[in-house]
CSV table of C-alpha atoms in Angstrom, one decimal:
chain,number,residue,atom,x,y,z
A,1,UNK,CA,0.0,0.0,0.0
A,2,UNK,CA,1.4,3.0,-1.1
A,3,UNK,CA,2.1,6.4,1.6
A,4,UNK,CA,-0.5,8.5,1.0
A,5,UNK,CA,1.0,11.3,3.3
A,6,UNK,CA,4.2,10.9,0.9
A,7,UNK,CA,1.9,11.2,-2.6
A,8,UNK,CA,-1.1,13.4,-1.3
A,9,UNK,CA,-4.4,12.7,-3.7
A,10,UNK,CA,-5.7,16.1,-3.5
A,11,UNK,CA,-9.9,16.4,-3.8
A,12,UNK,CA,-9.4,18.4,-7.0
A,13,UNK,CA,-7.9,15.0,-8.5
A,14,UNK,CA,-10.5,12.8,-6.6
A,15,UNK,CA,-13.1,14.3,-7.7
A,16,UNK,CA,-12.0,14.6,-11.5
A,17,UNK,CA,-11.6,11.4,-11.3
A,18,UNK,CA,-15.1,10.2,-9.8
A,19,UNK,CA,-16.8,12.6,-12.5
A,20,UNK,CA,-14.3,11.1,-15.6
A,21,UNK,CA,-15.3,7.6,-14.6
A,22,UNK,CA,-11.8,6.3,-14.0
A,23,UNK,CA,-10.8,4.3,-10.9
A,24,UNK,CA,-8.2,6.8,-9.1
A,25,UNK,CA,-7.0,4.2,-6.5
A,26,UNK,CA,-6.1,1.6,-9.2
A,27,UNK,CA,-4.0,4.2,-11.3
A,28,UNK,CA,-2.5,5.3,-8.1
A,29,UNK,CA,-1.1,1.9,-7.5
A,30,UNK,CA,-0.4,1.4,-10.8
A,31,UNK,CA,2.1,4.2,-10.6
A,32,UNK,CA,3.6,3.6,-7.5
A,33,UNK,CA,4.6,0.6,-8.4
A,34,UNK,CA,6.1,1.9,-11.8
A,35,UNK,CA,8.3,3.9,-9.6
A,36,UNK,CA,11.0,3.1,-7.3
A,37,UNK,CA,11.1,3.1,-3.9
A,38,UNK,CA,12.2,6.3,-3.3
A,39,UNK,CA,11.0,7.7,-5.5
A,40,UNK,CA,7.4,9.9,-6.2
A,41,UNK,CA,5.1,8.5,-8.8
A,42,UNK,CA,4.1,10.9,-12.2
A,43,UNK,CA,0.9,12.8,-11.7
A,44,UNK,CA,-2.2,10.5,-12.6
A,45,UNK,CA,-3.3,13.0,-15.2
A,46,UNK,CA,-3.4,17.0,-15.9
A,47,UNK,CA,-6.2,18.6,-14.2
A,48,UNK,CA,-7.6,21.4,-16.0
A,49,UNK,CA,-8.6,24.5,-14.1
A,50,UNK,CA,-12.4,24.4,-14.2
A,51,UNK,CA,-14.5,20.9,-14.3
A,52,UNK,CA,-16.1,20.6,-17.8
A,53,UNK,CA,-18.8,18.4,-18.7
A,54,UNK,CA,-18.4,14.8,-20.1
A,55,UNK,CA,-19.6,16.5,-23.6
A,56,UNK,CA,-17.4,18.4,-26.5
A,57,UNK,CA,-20.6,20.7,-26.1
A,58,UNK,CA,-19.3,24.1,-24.3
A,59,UNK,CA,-20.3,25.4,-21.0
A,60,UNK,CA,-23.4,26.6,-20.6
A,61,UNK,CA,-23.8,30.4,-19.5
A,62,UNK,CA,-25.3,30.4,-16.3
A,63,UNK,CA,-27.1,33.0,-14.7
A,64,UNK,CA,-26.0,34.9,-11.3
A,65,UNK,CA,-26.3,32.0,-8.1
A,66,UNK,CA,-29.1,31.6,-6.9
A,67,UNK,CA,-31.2,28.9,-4.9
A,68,UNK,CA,-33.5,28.3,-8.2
A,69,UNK,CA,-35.6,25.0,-8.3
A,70,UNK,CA,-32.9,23.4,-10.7
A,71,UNK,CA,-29.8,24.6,-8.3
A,72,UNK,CA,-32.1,22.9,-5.3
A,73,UNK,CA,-32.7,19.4,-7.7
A,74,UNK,CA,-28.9,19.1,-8.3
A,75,UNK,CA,-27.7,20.1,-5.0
A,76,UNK,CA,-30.5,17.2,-3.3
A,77,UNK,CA,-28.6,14.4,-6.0
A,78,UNK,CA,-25.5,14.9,-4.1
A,79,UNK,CA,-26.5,15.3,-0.2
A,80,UNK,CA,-29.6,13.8,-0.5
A,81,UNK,CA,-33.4,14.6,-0.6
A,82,UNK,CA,-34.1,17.2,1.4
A,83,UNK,CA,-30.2,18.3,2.0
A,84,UNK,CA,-28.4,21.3,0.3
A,85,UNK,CA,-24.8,20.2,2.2
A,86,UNK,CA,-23.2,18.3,4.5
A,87,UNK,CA,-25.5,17.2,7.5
A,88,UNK,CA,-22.6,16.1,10.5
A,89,UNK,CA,-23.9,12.8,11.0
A,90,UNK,CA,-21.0,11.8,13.0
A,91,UNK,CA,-21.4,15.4,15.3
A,92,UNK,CA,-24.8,14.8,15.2
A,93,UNK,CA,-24.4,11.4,17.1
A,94,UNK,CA,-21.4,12.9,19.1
A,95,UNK,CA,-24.0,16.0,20.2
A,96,UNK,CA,-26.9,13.4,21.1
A,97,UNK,CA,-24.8,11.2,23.1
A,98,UNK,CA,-23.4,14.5,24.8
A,99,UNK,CA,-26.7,15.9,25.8
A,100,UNK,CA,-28.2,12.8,26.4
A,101,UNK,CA,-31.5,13.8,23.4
A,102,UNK,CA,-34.5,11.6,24.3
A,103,UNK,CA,-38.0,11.6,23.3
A,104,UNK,CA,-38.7,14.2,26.0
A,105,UNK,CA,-35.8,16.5,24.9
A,106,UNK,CA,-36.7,19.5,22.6
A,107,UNK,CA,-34.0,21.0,20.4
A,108,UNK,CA,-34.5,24.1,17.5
A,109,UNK,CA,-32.2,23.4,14.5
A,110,UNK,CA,-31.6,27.1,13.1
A,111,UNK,CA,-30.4,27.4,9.3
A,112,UNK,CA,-32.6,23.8,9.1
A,113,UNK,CA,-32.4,24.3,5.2
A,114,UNK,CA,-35.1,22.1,4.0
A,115,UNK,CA,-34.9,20.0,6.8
A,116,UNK,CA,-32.9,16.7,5.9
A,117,UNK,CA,-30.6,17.4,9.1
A,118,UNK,CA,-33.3,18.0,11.7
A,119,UNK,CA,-35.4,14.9,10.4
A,120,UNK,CA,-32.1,12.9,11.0
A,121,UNK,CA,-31.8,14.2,14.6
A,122,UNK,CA,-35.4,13.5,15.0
A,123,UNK,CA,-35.0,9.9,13.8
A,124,UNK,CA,-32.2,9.4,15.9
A,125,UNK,CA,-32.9,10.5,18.9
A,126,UNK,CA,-36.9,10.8,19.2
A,127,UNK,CA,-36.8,14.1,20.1
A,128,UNK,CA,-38.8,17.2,19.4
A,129,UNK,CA,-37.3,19.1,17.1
A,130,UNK,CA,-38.1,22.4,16.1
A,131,UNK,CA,-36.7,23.4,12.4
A,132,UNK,CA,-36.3,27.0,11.0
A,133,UNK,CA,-34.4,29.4,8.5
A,134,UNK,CA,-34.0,32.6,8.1
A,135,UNK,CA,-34.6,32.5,4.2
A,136,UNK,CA,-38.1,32.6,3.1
A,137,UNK,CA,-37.1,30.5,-0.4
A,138,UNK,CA,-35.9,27.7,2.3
A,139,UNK,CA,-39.0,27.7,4.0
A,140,UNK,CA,-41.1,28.0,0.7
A,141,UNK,CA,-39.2,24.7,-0.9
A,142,UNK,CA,-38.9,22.6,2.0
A,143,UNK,CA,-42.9,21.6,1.8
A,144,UNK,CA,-43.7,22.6,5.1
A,145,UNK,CA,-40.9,20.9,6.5
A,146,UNK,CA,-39.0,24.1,7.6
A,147,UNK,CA,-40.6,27.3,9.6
A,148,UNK,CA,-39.2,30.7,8.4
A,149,UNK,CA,-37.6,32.4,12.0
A,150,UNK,CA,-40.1,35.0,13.6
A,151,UNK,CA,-43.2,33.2,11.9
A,152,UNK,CA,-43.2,29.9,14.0
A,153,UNK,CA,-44.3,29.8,17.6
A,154,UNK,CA,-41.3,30.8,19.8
A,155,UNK,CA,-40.5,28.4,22.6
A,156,UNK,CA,-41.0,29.5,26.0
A,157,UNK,CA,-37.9,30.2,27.8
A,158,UNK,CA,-35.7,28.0,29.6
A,159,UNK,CA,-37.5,24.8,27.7
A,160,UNK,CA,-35.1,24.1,25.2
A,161,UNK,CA,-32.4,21.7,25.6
A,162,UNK,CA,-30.2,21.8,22.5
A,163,UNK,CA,-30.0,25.0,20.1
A,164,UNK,CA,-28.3,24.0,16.9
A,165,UNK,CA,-27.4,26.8,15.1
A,166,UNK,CA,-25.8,25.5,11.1
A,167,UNK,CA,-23.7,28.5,9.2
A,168,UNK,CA,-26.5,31.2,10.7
A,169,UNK,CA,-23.1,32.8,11.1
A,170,UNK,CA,-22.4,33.1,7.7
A,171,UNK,CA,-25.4,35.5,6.5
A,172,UNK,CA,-25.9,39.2,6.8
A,173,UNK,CA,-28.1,38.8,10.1
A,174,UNK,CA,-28.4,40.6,12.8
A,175,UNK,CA,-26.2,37.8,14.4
A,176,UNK,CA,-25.9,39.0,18.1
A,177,UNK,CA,-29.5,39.5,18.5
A,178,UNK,CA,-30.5,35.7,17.2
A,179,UNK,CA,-28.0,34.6,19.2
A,180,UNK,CA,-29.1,36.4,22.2
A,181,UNK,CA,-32.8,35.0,21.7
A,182,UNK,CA,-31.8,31.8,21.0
A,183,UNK,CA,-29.7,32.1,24.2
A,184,UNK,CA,-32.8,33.0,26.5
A,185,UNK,CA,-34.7,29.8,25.5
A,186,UNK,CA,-32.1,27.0,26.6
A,187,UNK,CA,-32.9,25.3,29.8
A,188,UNK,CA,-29.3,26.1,32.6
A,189,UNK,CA,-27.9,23.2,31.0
A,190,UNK,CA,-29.2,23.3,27.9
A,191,UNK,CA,-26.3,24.1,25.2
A,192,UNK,CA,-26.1,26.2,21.9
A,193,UNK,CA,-24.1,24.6,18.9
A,194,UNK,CA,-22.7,26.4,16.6
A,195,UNK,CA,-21.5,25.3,13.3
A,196,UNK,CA,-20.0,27.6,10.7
A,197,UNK,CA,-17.0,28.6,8.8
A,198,UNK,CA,-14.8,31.3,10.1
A,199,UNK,CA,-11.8,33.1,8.9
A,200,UNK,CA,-8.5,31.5,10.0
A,201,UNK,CA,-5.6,33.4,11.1
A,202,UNK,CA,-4.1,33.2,7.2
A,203,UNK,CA,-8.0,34.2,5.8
A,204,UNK,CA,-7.8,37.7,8.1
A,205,UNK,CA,-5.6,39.5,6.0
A,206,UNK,CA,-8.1,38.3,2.8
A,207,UNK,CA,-11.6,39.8,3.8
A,208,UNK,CA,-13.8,40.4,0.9
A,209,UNK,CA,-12.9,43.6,-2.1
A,210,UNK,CA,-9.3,41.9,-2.7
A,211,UNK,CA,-9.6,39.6,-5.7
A,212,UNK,CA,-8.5,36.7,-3.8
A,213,UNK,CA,-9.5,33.4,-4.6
A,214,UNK,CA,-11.6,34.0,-1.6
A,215,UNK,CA,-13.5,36.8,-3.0
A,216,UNK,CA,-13.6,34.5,-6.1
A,217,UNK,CA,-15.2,31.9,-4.0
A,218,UNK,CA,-17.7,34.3,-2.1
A,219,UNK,CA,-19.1,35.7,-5.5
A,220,UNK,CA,-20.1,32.7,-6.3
A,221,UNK,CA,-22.1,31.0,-3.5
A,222,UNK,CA,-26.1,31.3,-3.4
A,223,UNK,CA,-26.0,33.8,-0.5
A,224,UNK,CA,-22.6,35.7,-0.3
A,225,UNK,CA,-21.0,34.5,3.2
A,226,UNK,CA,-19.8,37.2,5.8
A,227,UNK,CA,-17.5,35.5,7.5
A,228,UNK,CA,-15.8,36.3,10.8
A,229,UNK,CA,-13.1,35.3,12.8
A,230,UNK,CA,-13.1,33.0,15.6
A,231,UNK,CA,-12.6,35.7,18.4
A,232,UNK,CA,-15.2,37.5,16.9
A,233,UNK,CA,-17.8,34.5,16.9
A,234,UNK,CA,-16.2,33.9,20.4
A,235,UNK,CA,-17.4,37.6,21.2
A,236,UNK,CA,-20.9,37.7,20.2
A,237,UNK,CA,-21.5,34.5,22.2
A,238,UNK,CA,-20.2,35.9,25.1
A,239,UNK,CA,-21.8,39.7,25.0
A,240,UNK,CA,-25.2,37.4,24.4
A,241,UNK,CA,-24.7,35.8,27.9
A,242,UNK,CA,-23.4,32.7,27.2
A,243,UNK,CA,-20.0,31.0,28.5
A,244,UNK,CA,-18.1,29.1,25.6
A,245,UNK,CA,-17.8,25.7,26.5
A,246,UNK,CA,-15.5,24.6,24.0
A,247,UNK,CA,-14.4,25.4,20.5
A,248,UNK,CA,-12.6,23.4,17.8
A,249,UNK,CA,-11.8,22.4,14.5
A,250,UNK,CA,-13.9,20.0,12.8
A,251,UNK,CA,-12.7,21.0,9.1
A,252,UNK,CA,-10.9,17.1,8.9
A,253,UNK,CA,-14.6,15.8,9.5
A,254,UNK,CA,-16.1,18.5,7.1
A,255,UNK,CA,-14.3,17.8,4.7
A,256,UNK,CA,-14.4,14.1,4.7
A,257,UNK,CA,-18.2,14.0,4.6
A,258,UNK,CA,-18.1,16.3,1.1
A,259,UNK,CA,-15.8,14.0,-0.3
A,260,UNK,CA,-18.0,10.9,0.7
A,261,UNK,CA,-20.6,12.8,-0.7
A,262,UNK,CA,-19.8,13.3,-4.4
A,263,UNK,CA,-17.7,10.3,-4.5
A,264,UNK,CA,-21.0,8.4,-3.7
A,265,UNK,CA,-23.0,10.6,-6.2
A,266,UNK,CA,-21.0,10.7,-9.0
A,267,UNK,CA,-22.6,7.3,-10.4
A,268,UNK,CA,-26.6,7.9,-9.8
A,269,UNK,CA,-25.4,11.6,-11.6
A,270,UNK,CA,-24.3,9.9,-14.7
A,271,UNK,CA,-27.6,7.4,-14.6
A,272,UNK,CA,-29.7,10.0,-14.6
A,273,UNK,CA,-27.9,11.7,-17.4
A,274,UNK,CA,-27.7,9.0,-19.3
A,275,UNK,CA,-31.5,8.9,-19.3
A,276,UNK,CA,-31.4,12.7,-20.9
A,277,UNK,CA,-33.5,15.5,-19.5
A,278,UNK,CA,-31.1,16.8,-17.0
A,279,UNK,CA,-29.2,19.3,-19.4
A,280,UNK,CA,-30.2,22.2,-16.8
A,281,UNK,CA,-29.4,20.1,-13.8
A,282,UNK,CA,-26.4,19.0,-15.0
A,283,UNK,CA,-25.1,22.1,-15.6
A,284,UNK,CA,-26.3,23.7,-12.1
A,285,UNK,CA,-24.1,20.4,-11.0
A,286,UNK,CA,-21.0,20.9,-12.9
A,287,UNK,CA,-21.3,24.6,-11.1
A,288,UNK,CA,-22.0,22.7,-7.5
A,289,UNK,CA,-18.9,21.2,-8.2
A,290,UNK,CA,-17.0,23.9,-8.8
A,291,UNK,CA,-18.3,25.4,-5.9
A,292,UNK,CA,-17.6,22.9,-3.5
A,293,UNK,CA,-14.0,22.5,-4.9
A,294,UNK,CA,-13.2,26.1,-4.0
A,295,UNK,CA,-14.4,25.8,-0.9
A,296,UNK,CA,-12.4,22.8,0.2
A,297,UNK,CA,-9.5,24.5,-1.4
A,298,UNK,CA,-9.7,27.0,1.0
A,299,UNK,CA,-10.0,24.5,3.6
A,300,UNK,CA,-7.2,23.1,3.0
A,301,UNK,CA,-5.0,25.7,2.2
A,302,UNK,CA,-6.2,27.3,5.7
A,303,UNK,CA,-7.3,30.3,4.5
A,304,UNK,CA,-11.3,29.0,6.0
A,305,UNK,CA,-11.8,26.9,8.6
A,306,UNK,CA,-14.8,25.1,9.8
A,307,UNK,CA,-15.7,25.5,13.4
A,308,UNK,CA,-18.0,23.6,16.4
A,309,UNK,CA,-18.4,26.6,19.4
A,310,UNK,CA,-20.5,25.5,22.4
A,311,UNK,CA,-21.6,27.6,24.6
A,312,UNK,CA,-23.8,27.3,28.0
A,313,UNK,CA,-26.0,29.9,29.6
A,314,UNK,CA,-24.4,31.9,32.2
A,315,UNK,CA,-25.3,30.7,36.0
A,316,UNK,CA,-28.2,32.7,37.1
A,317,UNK,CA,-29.1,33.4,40.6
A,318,UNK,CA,-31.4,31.3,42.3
């Protein structure tokens, strides 16, 4: 078996490779053992710099991002149905077994999407769980799945034991106050979860006007990410009232479960293709591709990193 620290498979290559149709782990061999011992096998094949179709036809133009009914379809063949990204099975097991989630525990899952992740947690654990957004076009396509934030009931305070909060950290909100509500409904040991990407000490210099391949990458996601540091998420939890628990990386996991994703994709994609009528969605997924790519570029070149902050309520006098 070949060192795979030694000769890196990056997920640019992987994922060329899924999409081409070629096994990448029998080539990989292949080459190592072409080589000697010492020494590096060739590259497996040239990369080009954007992922093109499996057609001579050229690219179609696409309009400005946006969540559109096709951009939904295509993003659902790779996550799943009623998933738009990565879900965090594995934290979502880690977080029930933490917080001990039965059928009398209630947890809100804000930035629910269209609700694939809180039906898992539901499923999992029994649970009541309450699922919301602050988009209206998430709430409108999740078929009635997801509640838009401010139109369902809010829970009374001090009733909630979990607060999941998934890249609500990202968007142009008004992030300290949702926080700070959010914050006011957790039981004194409920926790909040956050999830989100944040800026990493070599992202801080590269915040958005500068042309850098993160500007590149922010232009072209559905809603254009704000993202802030990790003292800066750290701060906001804190001026809300709560006490940060702990905060660390998960960008290893993150990044593992994107890769799983369109490695496991990539073959119901071509079915479907092969059947015609997905000219429009198989566009919109050539441009998911892209999309994810950049963003695990940034990953991995630290630039982004993605982040698990929990934080409890303060102790309040009895």
């Amino acid at each position: 078996m070949p060192n795979a620290a030694a000769f890196p498979i990056t997920w640019r290559t992987r994922l060329r490779a899924w999409w081409d149709g070629y096994d990448l782990d029998a080539l990989y061999e292949e080459a190592v053992k072409a080589q000697p011992a010492e020494a590096p096998p060739p590259p497996v094949a040239p990369l080009p710099t954007r992922l093109e179709s499996r057609t001579d036809a050229p690219d179609p133009v696409l309009p400005k991002p946006c969540w559109d009914a096709d951009r939904l379809t295509a993003a659902q063949l790779v996550w799943g149905e009623g998933a738009i990204g990565p879900s965090g099975e594995g934290q979502l097991q880690e977080i029930a077994r933490e917080r001990r989630l039965t059928s009398s525990s209630a947890v809100v899952h804000l930035g629910a999407e269209l609700g694939a992740t809180a039906e898992r947690i539901r499923r999992g654990t029994g649970c009541r769980v309450l699922p919301l957004d602050t988009l209206d076009l998430m709430a409108e396509a999740s078929g009635g799945r997801v509640s838009r934030l401010g139109e369902a009931p809010i829970p009374a305070a001090g009733t909630v034991d979990l607060v999941l909060m998934d890249h609500i950290a990202e968007r142009g909100e008004p992030l300290s106050q949702i926080v700070r509500d959010q914050g006011r409904i957790l039981k004194r040991e409920g926790r909040m979860v956050i999830r989100t990407l944040v800026l990493s000490a070599a992202g801080g210099d590269r915040r958005q006007g500068d042309g850098s391949a993160l500007e590149a990458w922010r232009a072209e996601e559905p809603c254009t990410p704000r993202l802030r540091t990790v003292a800066e998420l750290r701060r906001i939890v804190e001026n809300a009232g709560l006490r940060v628990e702990r905060d660390r990386s998960k960008t290893d996991t993150y990044v593992a479960e994107i890769e799983t994703a369109w490695r496991t994709s990539i073959d119901t994609i071509r079915l479907l293709s092969a059947r015609g009528n997905m000219e429009t969605v198989g566009a919109r997924l050539i441009a998911e591709g892209e999309r994810w790519l950049a963003r695990v570029t940034l990953l991995e070149s630290g630039v982004m990193d993605y982040r698990e902050l929990v934080a409890m309520p303060e102790r309040r006098g009895r």
